[in-house]
Coordinates of C-alpha atoms and ligand atoms in Angstrom, one line a residue:
M9 CA -58.5 18.3 91.7
K10 CA -56.6 16.3 94.4
L11 CA -53.1 17.0 92.3
L12 CA -53.9 20.8 92.5
S13 CA -54.7 20.5 96.5
V14 CA -51.2 18.9 97.4
L15 CA -49.6 21.2 94.9
V16 CA -51.2 24.2 97.0
F17 CA -50.3 22.5 100.2
I18 CA -46.6 22.3 99.1
L19 CA -46.6 25.8 97.7
C20 CA -48.0 26.8 101.3
L21 CA -45.5 25.0 103.2
S22 CA -42.5 26.6 101.4
F23 CA -44.1 29.7 101.7
S24 CA -44.6 29.7 105.3
I25 CA -40.8 28.7 105.2
F26 CA -39.1 31.1 103.2
G27 CA -41.5 33.7 104.3
Q28 CA -41.1 33.5 107.8
K29 CA -44.6 33.0 108.6
V30 CA -44.4 31.9 112.3
G31 CA -46.5 32.5 115.1
Y32 CA -44.6 35.3 116.7
L33 CA -43.7 37.5 113.7
I34 CA -45.7 39.9 111.5
E35 CA -44.9 39.0 107.8
E36 CA -45.9 42.3 106.2
C37 CA -44.1 44.4 109.0
V38 CA -40.7 42.1 108.4
N39 CA -40.7 42.8 105.1
N40 CA -40.3 46.6 106.2
R41 CA -36.9 45.6 107.2
Y42 CA -36.6 47.9 110.6
T43 CA -33.5 48.0 112.5
Q44 CA -32.7 49.7 115.8
N45 CA -32.2 52.9 113.3
S46 CA -36.3 52.9 112.5
C47 CA -37.6 55.8 114.1
E48 CA -40.7 54.2 113.3
K49 CA -40.6 51.6 115.5
V50 CA -37.9 52.9 118.5
F51 CA -36.5 56.2 119.7
C52 CA -33.3 57.4 118.5
E53 CA -30.3 57.8 120.6
P54 CA -29.6 61.1 121.7
W55 CA -26.9 61.5 119.4
Q56 CA -28.8 60.5 116.6
R57 CA -32.0 62.1 115.0
C58 CA -34.9 60.7 113.2
I59 CA -35.2 61.7 109.3
D60 CA -37.6 60.3 106.9
G61 CA -37.8 57.4 109.1
S62 CA -34.2 56.9 109.8
C63 CA -32.1 57.6 113.1
L64 CA -29.0 59.6 111.6
C65 CA -26.0 60.7 113.0
K66 CA -26.0 64.2 114.8
L67 CA -23.3 66.7 114.6
P68 CA -21.3 67.2 118.1
Y69 CA -23.1 70.7 118.4
Q70 CA -26.3 69.3 118.5
C71 CA -25.5 67.3 121.4
P72 CA -26.3 69.4 125.0
K73 CA -23.4 71.0 126.5
N74 CA -22.8 69.9 129.8
G75 CA -22.2 66.6 131.1
T76 CA -19.3 64.5 132.2
S77 CA -16.3 64.6 130.0
V78 CA -15.2 61.3 128.3
C79 CA -12.2 60.1 126.4
S80 CA -12.1 58.3 123.2
T81 CA -9.8 55.4 122.1
D82 CA -7.7 57.6 120.0
G83 CA -6.6 60.3 122.8
K84 CA -9.4 63.0 122.2
T85 CA -11.2 64.3 125.2
F86 CA -15.3 65.4 124.7
R87 CA -17.3 67.2 126.7
N88 CA -20.0 64.4 127.0
Y89 CA -21.1 61.1 125.9
C90 CA -23.5 62.3 123.1
Q91 CA -20.6 64.2 121.4
L92 CA -18.1 61.4 121.4
K93 CA -21.1 59.1 120.0
S94 CA -22.1 61.7 117.5
F95 CA -18.1 61.6 116.2
E96 CA -18.0 58.0 116.4
C97 CA -21.2 57.8 114.4
Q98 CA -20.2 59.8 111.9
R99 CA -17.5 57.0 111.4
R100 CA -14.7 59.6 112.3
Q101 CA -12.0 57.4 114.3
G102 CA -12.0 56.7 117.9
S103 CA -15.0 54.7 119.9
F104 CA -15.3 55.3 124.3
L105 CA -12.6 54.2 126.1
N106 CA -13.3 55.8 129.9
R107 CA -15.2 58.3 131.9
G108 CA -13.2 61.6 132.5
K109 CA -10.4 63.4 130.6
C110 CA -8.1 61.3 128.4
N111 CA -5.2 59.9 130.8
P112 CA -2.1 58.0 129.3
Q113 CA -2.8 55.3 132.2
E114 CA -6.2 54.2 130.9
H115 CA -6.3 51.3 128.8
F116 CA -9.1 48.9 127.6
E117 CA -7.9 45.5 126.4
I118 CA -10.4 42.6 125.1
F119 CA -9.0 39.1 124.1
L120 CA -10.5 35.8 122.8
E121 CA -8.7 33.2 124.5
P122 CA -7.1 30.8 123.9
D123 CA -6.5 31.2 120.2
Y124 CA -7.8 34.9 119.4
D125 CA -9.7 34.0 116.6
T126 CA -13.4 33.8 116.0
K127 CA -14.6 32.1 119.4
G128 CA -13.0 31.6 122.8
F129 CA -13.2 32.9 126.5
V130 CA -13.5 36.7 126.5
Q131 CA -11.2 38.5 128.8
V132 CA -10.5 41.6 129.4
A133 CA -7.4 43.6 131.0
L134 CA -7.8 46.9 132.5
N135 CA -5.1 49.6 132.7
H136 CA -2.7 46.7 131.9
E137 CA -3.6 44.7 134.8
Q138 CA -4.0 41.1 134.2
K139 CA -6.8 39.6 132.2
T140 CA -9.6 38.7 134.0
F141 CA -12.7 36.4 132.6
I142 CA -16.1 37.6 132.4
C143 CA -18.8 36.3 135.1
G144 CA -21.0 33.7 133.6
H145 CA -23.8 35.5 135.4
G146 CA -25.5 37.9 133.1
W147 CA -24.0 37.2 130.0
S148 CA -26.4 37.0 126.8
M149 CA -26.5 37.8 123.6
N150 CA -26.6 41.3 124.3
E151 CA -23.2 41.6 125.6
A152 CA -21.8 38.8 123.3
N153 CA -22.7 41.1 120.4
V154 CA -20.9 44.2 121.8
A155 CA -17.8 41.9 122.6
C156 CA -18.0 40.6 119.2
R157 CA -18.3 44.3 117.7
H158 CA -15.3 45.5 119.9
L159 CA -13.1 42.5 118.6
G160 CA -14.2 43.6 114.6
F161 CA -17.0 41.2 114.0
P162 CA -19.6 43.9 112.5
K163 CA -22.4 41.5 112.9
G164 CA -22.0 40.5 116.5
A165 CA -22.2 37.3 118.0
D166 CA -23.2 33.9 116.7
R167 CA -23.8 32.6 120.1
A168 CA -23.3 33.6 123.6
E169 CA -21.8 30.7 125.7
L170 CA -20.7 29.5 129.6
D171 CA -18.0 27.2 130.2
H172 CA -15.2 26.1 132.9
P173 CA -12.2 27.5 132.1
E174 CA -9.5 25.2 131.1
L175 CA -7.8 24.1 134.5
D176 CA -3.9 24.6 133.3
H177 CA -4.9 28.3 132.3
P178 CA -2.5 30.6 134.2
D179 CA -5.2 33.2 134.3
N180 CA -7.4 31.2 136.5
A181 CA -5.6 31.9 139.7
S182 CA -7.7 34.7 139.7
S183 CA -10.7 34.3 142.0
E184 CA -12.4 37.7 140.1
C185 CA -14.5 37.9 137.3
L186 CA -16.2 40.8 135.7
R187 CA -19.7 41.3 135.7
V188 CA -20.8 42.8 132.2
T189 CA -24.3 44.2 131.5
C190 CA -24.8 46.0 128.2
R191 CA -27.6 47.4 126.4
G192 CA -26.8 45.8 123.1
I193 CA -26.1 48.8 121.1
E194 CA -22.7 49.7 122.4
T195 CA -19.7 49.5 120.1
T196 CA -17.3 48.4 122.5
L197 CA -17.4 46.5 125.7
A198 CA -15.7 49.6 127.7
E199 CA -19.3 51.2 127.4
C200 CA -21.0 48.6 129.0
T201 CA -21.3 48.2 132.7
L202 CA -18.4 46.2 134.4
R203 CA -18.3 45.1 138.0
R204 CA -15.9 43.2 139.6
S205 CA -17.3 40.2 141.4
N206 CA -15.7 37.2 143.0
R207 CA -15.7 33.8 141.2
T208 CA -16.0 30.3 142.5
D209 CA -13.9 27.6 141.1
E210 CA -17.1 25.9 139.9
E211 CA -18.5 29.1 138.5
K212 CA -18.8 29.2 134.6
V213 CA -17.1 32.3 132.7
A214 CA -18.2 33.7 129.4
K215 CA -17.6 32.5 126.2
V216 CA -18.3 33.9 122.9
V217 CA -18.8 32.6 119.3
C218 CA -18.4 35.6 116.7
Y219 CA -20.7 35.8 113.5
T220 CA -18.6 35.0 110.6
G221 CA -21.3 33.5 108.4
A222 CA -21.6 34.6 105.0
H223 CA -24.8 33.0 104.2
T224 CA -27.1 34.3 101.7
E225 CA -29.8 32.2 102.5
C226 CA -30.9 31.0 106.1
S227 CA -32.0 27.5 106.6
S228 CA -35.5 27.1 107.5
G229 CA -36.2 27.3 111.1
E230 CA -34.0 30.4 110.9
F231 CA -34.9 34.0 110.9
H232 CA -33.1 36.1 108.7
C233 CA -32.0 39.8 110.0
V234 CA -31.9 42.6 108.2
N235 CA -28.0 42.8 108.7
R236 CA -28.2 39.4 106.9
K237 CA -27.3 37.1 110.0
C238 CA -29.2 33.9 110.4
I239 CA -30.8 33.2 114.2
P240 CA -33.0 30.4 115.2
L241 CA -36.5 31.3 114.9
N242 CA -37.4 30.7 118.5
K243 CA -35.1 33.6 119.5
T244 CA -37.2 36.2 117.8
C245 CA -39.5 38.1 120.2
D246 CA -37.8 37.5 123.1
G247 CA -36.6 40.7 124.0
I248 CA -33.0 39.9 123.3
N249 CA -31.4 41.7 120.5
D250 CA -29.9 38.5 118.7
C251 CA -29.6 40.1 115.7
G252 CA -27.2 42.7 116.9
D253 CA -29.5 45.2 115.0
S254 CA -32.7 44.1 116.5
S255 CA -34.6 43.2 113.7
D256 CA -35.6 40.1 115.4
E257 CA -37.7 42.0 118.0
L258 CA -39.4 44.8 116.0
C259 CA -42.5 42.9 114.3
C260 CA -43.9 40.8 116.8
K261 CA -47.4 39.9 117.7
E262 CA -46.9 38.8 120.9
C263 CA -43.5 38.4 123.1
R264 CA -42.0 35.0 124.4
R265 CA -42.2 35.0 128.0
G266 CA -39.6 37.1 129.8
S267 CA -40.2 39.9 127.6
Y268 CA -42.8 42.8 127.1
H269 CA -45.1 43.7 124.3
C270 CA -45.3 47.2 123.2
Q271 CA -48.4 48.6 121.3
S272 CA -46.1 49.3 118.4
D273 CA -45.4 45.3 118.2
V274 CA -41.8 45.7 119.8
C275 CA -41.0 43.1 122.4
I276 CA -38.4 44.6 125.3
P277 CA -37.0 42.8 128.0
R278 CA -39.1 43.0 131.2
K279 CA -36.1 44.8 133.3
Y280 CA -37.0 47.8 131.1
L281 CA -40.3 48.2 132.4
C282 CA -40.4 50.9 135.2
N283 CA -36.7 52.0 134.6
N284 CA -37.7 55.8 133.8
E285 CA -37.0 55.8 130.4
R286 CA -39.8 55.2 127.7
D287 CA -39.1 52.1 125.0
C288 CA -42.5 51.9 123.9
L289 CA -43.5 54.5 121.8
T290 CA -46.5 55.4 123.5
G291 CA -44.8 54.7 126.6
E292 CA -46.9 52.0 128.2
D293 CA -43.6 50.4 129.8
E294 CA -43.4 53.3 132.0
S295 CA -47.2 54.0 132.6
H296 CA -48.4 54.6 136.2
Q297 CA -50.7 52.0 135.8
L298 CA -48.1 49.3 135.6
C299 CA -45.2 51.3 137.8
R300 CA -47.6 52.1 140.8
G301 CA -46.3 50.7 143.8
D302 CA -44.5 47.2 143.7
K303 CA -42.3 46.5 141.0
T304 CA -43.1 43.4 140.2
A305 CA -43.7 44.1 136.5
R306 CA -40.2 44.0 135.9
G307 CA -39.5 40.1 137.4
D308 CA -36.6 38.7 138.9
E309 CA -33.7 40.5 136.8
R310 CA -34.5 43.8 138.2
E311 CA -31.5 43.8 140.9
E312 CA -29.4 43.5 137.5
I313 CA -30.0 47.2 136.7
E314 CA -30.1 49.0 140.0
A315 CA -29.0 52.7 139.4
N316 CA -25.4 52.6 138.8
E317 CA -24.2 56.2 138.5
E318 CA -21.0 55.4 137.1
S319 CA -22.3 53.7 134.2
M320 CA -22.6 55.0 130.5
D321 CA -26.1 53.6 130.3
E322 CA -27.0 56.1 133.1
E323 CA -24.9 58.8 131.4
R324 CA -27.4 58.2 128.1
K325 CA -30.5 58.4 130.2
K326 CA -29.5 61.4 131.8
I327 CA -28.5 63.1 128.3
K328 CA -32.0 62.1 126.9
T329 CA -33.4 64.7 129.6
L330 CA -31.4 67.4 128.6
F331 CA -33.3 68.0 125.6
P332 CA -35.8 70.4 125.5
K333 CA -39.1 68.9 125.9
L334 CA -42.1 69.7 123.5
Q335 CA -45.2 71.0 125.0
C336 CA -48.0 69.5 123.4
G337 CA -51.0 67.1 123.8
I338 CA -51.8 67.7 127.6
A339 CA -55.6 69.0 128.0
N340 CA -57.3 69.0 131.3
H341 CA -58.7 65.5 132.3
T342 CA -61.9 65.7 133.8
V343 CA -64.1 63.1 133.6
T344 CA -67.0 64.8 131.4
R345 CA -70.5 64.2 132.2
R346 CA -72.8 61.6 130.3
K347 CA -74.8 63.4 127.6
R348 CA -76.0 62.9 124.7
I349 CA -70.5 65.1 117.1
L350 CA -73.3 62.0 116.9
G351 CA -73.7 60.1 119.9
G352 CA -71.2 62.3 121.9
N353 CA -71.0 64.5 125.1
E354 CA -70.7 68.1 125.4
A355 CA -66.9 69.5 125.6
K356 CA -66.0 71.4 128.7
E357 CA -63.9 74.2 128.8
F358 CA -60.1 73.0 128.3
D359 CA -61.2 69.4 127.4
F360 CA -59.9 70.1 123.9
P361 CA -57.9 73.0 123.8
W362 CA -56.2 72.2 120.2
Q363 CA -59.7 72.5 119.0
M364 CA -60.2 75.0 116.5
A365 CA -63.5 76.3 114.5
I366 CA -63.1 77.4 110.8
T367 CA -65.6 79.9 109.7
E368 CA -66.5 81.4 106.2
E369 CA -69.2 83.8 107.7
L370 CA -69.9 84.9 111.3
A371 CA -71.3 82.1 113.4
K372 CA -71.4 79.4 111.0
V373 CA -68.7 76.8 111.8
N374 CA -67.9 74.8 108.5
C375 CA -65.4 72.8 109.6
G376 CA -62.7 72.1 112.6
G377 CA -59.4 72.4 112.9
A378 CA -56.9 71.3 115.1
Y379 CA -53.8 73.8 116.4
I380 CA -50.5 72.3 116.5
G381 CA -48.1 75.0 117.4
G382 CA -46.8 78.4 116.4
C383 CA -49.4 79.6 114.1
W384 CA -50.3 76.2 112.5
V385 CA -53.7 74.6 112.5
L386 CA -54.1 71.4 110.7
T387 CA -57.4 70.4 108.7
A388 CA -59.0 68.7 106.0
A389 CA -58.1 69.9 102.1
H390 CA -61.8 69.4 101.4
C391 CA -62.5 72.4 104.0
V392 CA -60.6 74.9 101.9
R393 CA -60.6 74.3 98.7
R394 CA -62.1 77.7 97.5
I395 CA -60.3 80.6 98.3
Y396 CA -62.1 82.5 100.9
H397 CA -61.9 84.6 103.7
Y398 CA -61.8 82.1 106.5
K399 CA -61.5 82.7 109.9
V400 CA -60.1 80.7 112.7
W401 CA -61.6 80.6 116.2
T402 CA -60.0 79.5 119.3
G403 CA -61.6 78.7 122.3
M404 CA -64.8 78.4 121.3
L405 CA -67.6 75.9 122.7
N406 CA -70.5 77.6 121.5
S407 CA -71.0 78.6 118.2
I408 CA -74.0 80.8 119.3
N409 CA -73.1 82.0 122.6
M410 CA -69.9 83.1 121.6
T411 CA -68.2 83.6 125.2
T412 CA -65.4 85.3 126.4
G413 CA -62.0 83.7 126.0
M414 CA -62.2 83.1 122.4
D415 CA -59.7 84.7 119.5
V416 CA -60.3 84.8 116.0
Y417 CA -57.6 85.2 113.4
K418 CA -57.3 85.7 109.7
L419 CA -55.3 83.4 107.6
K420 CA -52.1 84.4 105.7
K421 CA -51.6 80.9 103.9
I422 CA -53.2 78.0 103.3
I423 CA -51.5 74.9 102.2
V424 CA -53.1 72.3 100.5
H425 CA -51.5 68.8 100.2
E426 CA -50.4 68.9 96.7
H427 CA -51.8 65.5 96.0
Y428 CA -55.3 66.2 97.4
N429 CA -57.8 64.5 95.4
G430 CA -61.3 66.1 95.6
K431 CA -63.0 62.9 93.9
T432 CA -61.1 60.5 96.2
Y433 CA -60.5 62.3 99.0
E434 CA -56.9 61.0 99.1
N435 CA -54.2 63.2 100.8
D436 CA -57.2 65.0 102.7
I437 CA -55.1 67.2 104.7
A438 CA -54.1 71.0 104.7
L439 CA -52.2 73.5 106.9
L440 CA -53.0 77.1 107.9
E441 CA -51.2 79.6 108.6
L442 CA -52.5 82.4 111.3
I443 CA -51.9 85.8 110.9
P444 CA -50.7 86.9 114.7
K445 CA -52.9 89.1 116.7
D446 CA -50.2 91.8 117.4
R447 CA -46.7 92.6 116.0
R448 CA -45.2 91.4 119.5
D449 CA -46.7 87.8 119.1
S450 CA -44.9 86.6 116.1
S451 CA -45.3 82.9 117.1
C452 CA -49.2 83.2 117.6
Y453 CA -49.9 80.6 120.5
P454 CA -53.2 81.4 120.8
H455 CA -55.1 82.6 124.2
K456 CA -55.9 79.6 126.5
S457 CA -55.0 77.0 123.4
V458 CA -52.5 74.2 123.6
P459 CA -51.2 72.3 120.7
V460 CA -52.1 68.8 120.2
C461 CA -48.9 66.5 119.3
I462 CA -47.9 65.0 115.7
P463 CA -47.7 61.4 115.7
W464 CA -44.4 60.3 113.8
S465 CA -45.1 56.6 113.7
Q466 CA -47.8 54.7 111.9
Y467 CA -47.2 52.1 114.9
M468 CA -48.4 54.3 117.9
F469 CA -51.6 53.4 117.8
S470 CA -53.6 50.4 116.3
S471 CA -56.6 48.8 115.6
G472 CA -59.1 48.9 118.9
H473 CA -57.7 52.0 120.3
Q474 CA -60.1 54.0 122.0
C475 CA -59.7 57.9 120.7
K476 CA -61.8 60.9 120.7
V477 CA -63.0 63.0 118.0
S478 CA -64.5 66.6 118.4
G479 CA -66.7 68.9 116.7
W480 CA -69.4 71.2 115.9
G481 CA -70.7 68.7 113.5
L482 CA -74.5 67.4 112.8
K483 CA -75.8 65.4 115.7
E484 CA -78.6 62.7 115.7
G485 CA -81.3 63.4 113.0
L486 CA -78.9 65.3 111.3
V487 CA -79.6 68.3 113.2
R488 CA -77.7 71.4 113.5
E489 CA -75.3 71.3 116.6
Y490 CA -73.8 74.6 118.0
T491 CA -71.9 73.1 121.2
L492 CA -68.8 71.3 121.1
K493 CA -69.5 67.9 121.3
W494 CA -66.9 64.7 121.5
G495 CA -67.1 61.1 121.5
Y496 CA -64.8 57.9 122.0
V497 CA -64.5 55.9 118.6
Y498 CA -62.1 53.1 118.0
I499 CA -59.6 52.5 115.5
M500 CA -60.6 49.9 112.6
G501 CA -57.9 47.7 111.0
N502 CA -60.0 46.5 108.4
C503 CA -60.8 49.6 106.4
S504 CA -59.9 48.6 103.2
D505 CA -62.3 45.4 103.6
I506 CA -65.1 47.9 104.4
Y507 CA -64.5 50.8 102.0
R508 CA -62.8 48.4 99.2
D509 CA -61.7 50.7 96.5
R510 CA -62.5 53.9 98.2
Y511 CA -59.8 53.2 100.8
F512 CA -56.5 54.2 100.4
K513 CA -53.0 54.4 101.9
G514 CA -53.1 57.3 104.2
M515 CA -56.5 56.9 105.3
E516 CA -57.6 55.3 108.9
C517 CA -61.4 54.1 109.8
A518 CA -62.3 54.8 113.5
G519 CA -66.0 54.1 114.8
T520 CA -67.9 52.0 117.1
S521 CA -69.1 48.5 116.2
D522 CA -72.8 49.9 116.2
G523 CA -72.2 52.9 114.7
S524 CA -73.7 55.1 117.7
V525 CA -70.8 57.3 117.7
D526 CA -69.3 59.1 114.4
S527 CA -68.3 62.1 113.2
C528 CA -70.6 63.9 110.8
K529 CA -71.1 66.7 108.3
G530 CA -69.5 69.9 109.7
D531 CA -66.8 68.0 111.9
S532 CA -64.7 67.5 108.6
G533 CA -61.2 69.1 109.4
G534 CA -61.6 68.3 112.9
P535 CA -59.1 66.1 115.2
L536 CA -59.1 62.5 116.1
V537 CA -57.0 62.3 119.0
C538 CA -55.7 59.5 120.5
Y539 CA -53.9 59.3 124.1
D540 CA -50.8 57.4 125.1
S541 CA -50.1 55.7 128.7
H542 CA -49.3 58.9 130.2
N543 CA -52.5 61.0 128.6
V544 CA -50.6 62.8 126.2
G545 CA -52.9 63.5 123.0
Y546 CA -52.1 62.8 119.3
V547 CA -54.0 64.0 116.3
W548 CA -54.0 60.5 114.9
G549 CA -56.6 61.7 112.4
I550 CA -58.5 64.3 110.6
V551 CA -62.2 64.1 110.0
S552 CA -62.6 63.4 106.1
W553 CA -65.5 61.3 104.9
G554 CA -68.0 58.6 105.5
E555 CA -70.8 56.8 104.3
N556 CA -73.6 58.8 105.7
C557 CA -73.1 59.3 109.5
G558 CA -73.1 56.6 112.1
Q559 CA -74.5 54.1 109.9
K560 CA -73.7 50.5 111.5
G561 CA -70.5 48.5 109.5
Y562 CA -69.6 51.9 108.2
P563 CA -67.2 53.7 110.5
G564 CA -65.6 57.2 109.9
V565 CA -62.7 57.9 107.4
Y566 CA -59.8 59.8 108.5
T567 CA -56.4 61.4 107.0
K568 CA -53.9 59.2 108.9
V569 CA -51.6 62.0 110.2
A570 CA -49.0 59.8 110.9
N571 CA -48.5 59.2 107.2
Y572 CA -48.1 63.1 106.5
F573 CA -45.5 63.7 109.7
D574 CA -42.7 64.7 106.9
W575 CA -45.3 66.8 104.8
I576 CA -46.0 68.6 107.8
S577 CA -42.4 69.0 109.0
Q578 CA -41.5 70.1 105.9
H579 CA -43.9 73.2 105.9
I580 CA -43.5 74.5 109.3
G581 CA -40.4 73.0 110.2
T582 CA -39.0 69.9 112.5
A583 CA -39.0 72.1 115.7
L584 CA -42.5 72.9 116.2
I585 CA -43.2 69.1 116.1
S586 CA -40.4 67.1 117.1
Q587 CA -40.4 65.3 120.3
Y588 CA -37.7 62.7 121.5
N589 CA -35.1 63.3 118.5
V590 CA -37.8 62.5 116.1
Ligands
LIG604 N1 -67.3 65.4 104.9 C1 -67.9 65.4 106.2 C2 -67.7 66.7 106.4 O1 -67.3 68.0 105.4 C3 -67.5 64.9 107.3 C4 -68.2 63.2 107.1 C5 -67.6 62.4 108.1 N2 -68.7 61.4 108.3 C6 -68.5 60.5 108.8 N3 -69.5 59.4 108.9 N4 -67.6 60.3 109.8 O2 -67.8 67.5 107.4

């Protein structure tokens, strides 16, 4: 008995070391080996697009046309930075050299002094001028990784250091240094923001040790980056991309000081807060709440990134704004009266402009659905099993007093998920294609309707998030309901503990702790909508099943739409549902 417990103890200890089970990190997530190219965790760069969860290179023509021209190291002029980066991304020759057209005068050289090896002081020579040190101020792993990558070390730096330059060094006469700020994803220092600065004799300058490690095992106390670099565990979840592929920042329960925790469990530096670029998937780093008035949230580093019109980082941001923006998920947001779905409120016009009603006979709503753009409505597979003459209604508030502003559509096609299982409710998802009302209107776009956005990542919303479910299903006492009702429910992360072997991947639970609000019979196929920090609605779930309705301890079960993003886009095309290069 005693021996067993000692054994168990040793086993646990070794698991916690090899399994990197340490405070800040989430182990199941770490096992998925996410990097800066995982679009379930981060936004792809403008020269990439997300395909099956990975950011892949775009072709230059998929970049915007306008912008400032730039020159590559192999002397090619590109229309803009995006086009050059997409070219480079395809592993064609050449990386960024300078802004503007190519010009034989332009040069950018980087040196490691004194002995040009794997470590030393970093020096830069611009346009054949003398070598200049890099200022110590602002020198971090972000910059060090870029410097090492530039020097031919693909995994970046092992360490960023600061030191006094050797006294007898000839370049020490210079009283200048270059202040470098990188985002950490650049391939050359030339892409970072460089500014000349005065240097005093006492000031330390940048030094680097590039990563040459060929370890296959990291030691205890170290984190195994996806690119196989080992970094100290205490450098994970601090908003600094030590790994060089960001893998140390993407699976964090919480974040260390100086960094900010996105809902998606990603740590970002505080200086990225309120900088007009969305870094967290659901935009909380740019929310009005956080960014209103004073910008204290960003902390003391904020002077560092004052908009510098000349920087390639600004250029990258500007390019992001040039892509067409998908219009989805925006409803009229008025506070609805408290009124008594099950335990819900009455919807008002335009509150749920994506809500659709599916009927077999006139005036009897069997199921709900969600308009997702084009001629497409998302619903549950169990709503449309039989081949029937379904009709889809838009703009309906009351199924008896049919008011004006409603449109009714017949169906052209019903696509039920090929692995839908009617016994287990696995893959309870279907797409309905509407027949346009008239020939001129090939894209449908029902009157008074707005598509709801499709979530592309399972990390956008998590346990505890408040979302809205809506429908014409039964109300308290299992009484029929004729008006569209909605209610707040909360995502519950412990669905497999509750429903055991009835729960499958691709399902999500949502409800309230006392069961007072729930979807019920007749709500099926309707949307569970979660809102990002700018109040944009995403159809996170489709009403699927549950143990009775509103029973305490037994929340409603929903089809988890994020798991079916690729399935949906395969059928209706990526253009209708892709935002942010996803
Ligand atoms: N399957 C039901 C329907 O066809 C929906 C049940 C939802 N149940 C729940 N407790 N949330 O309408």
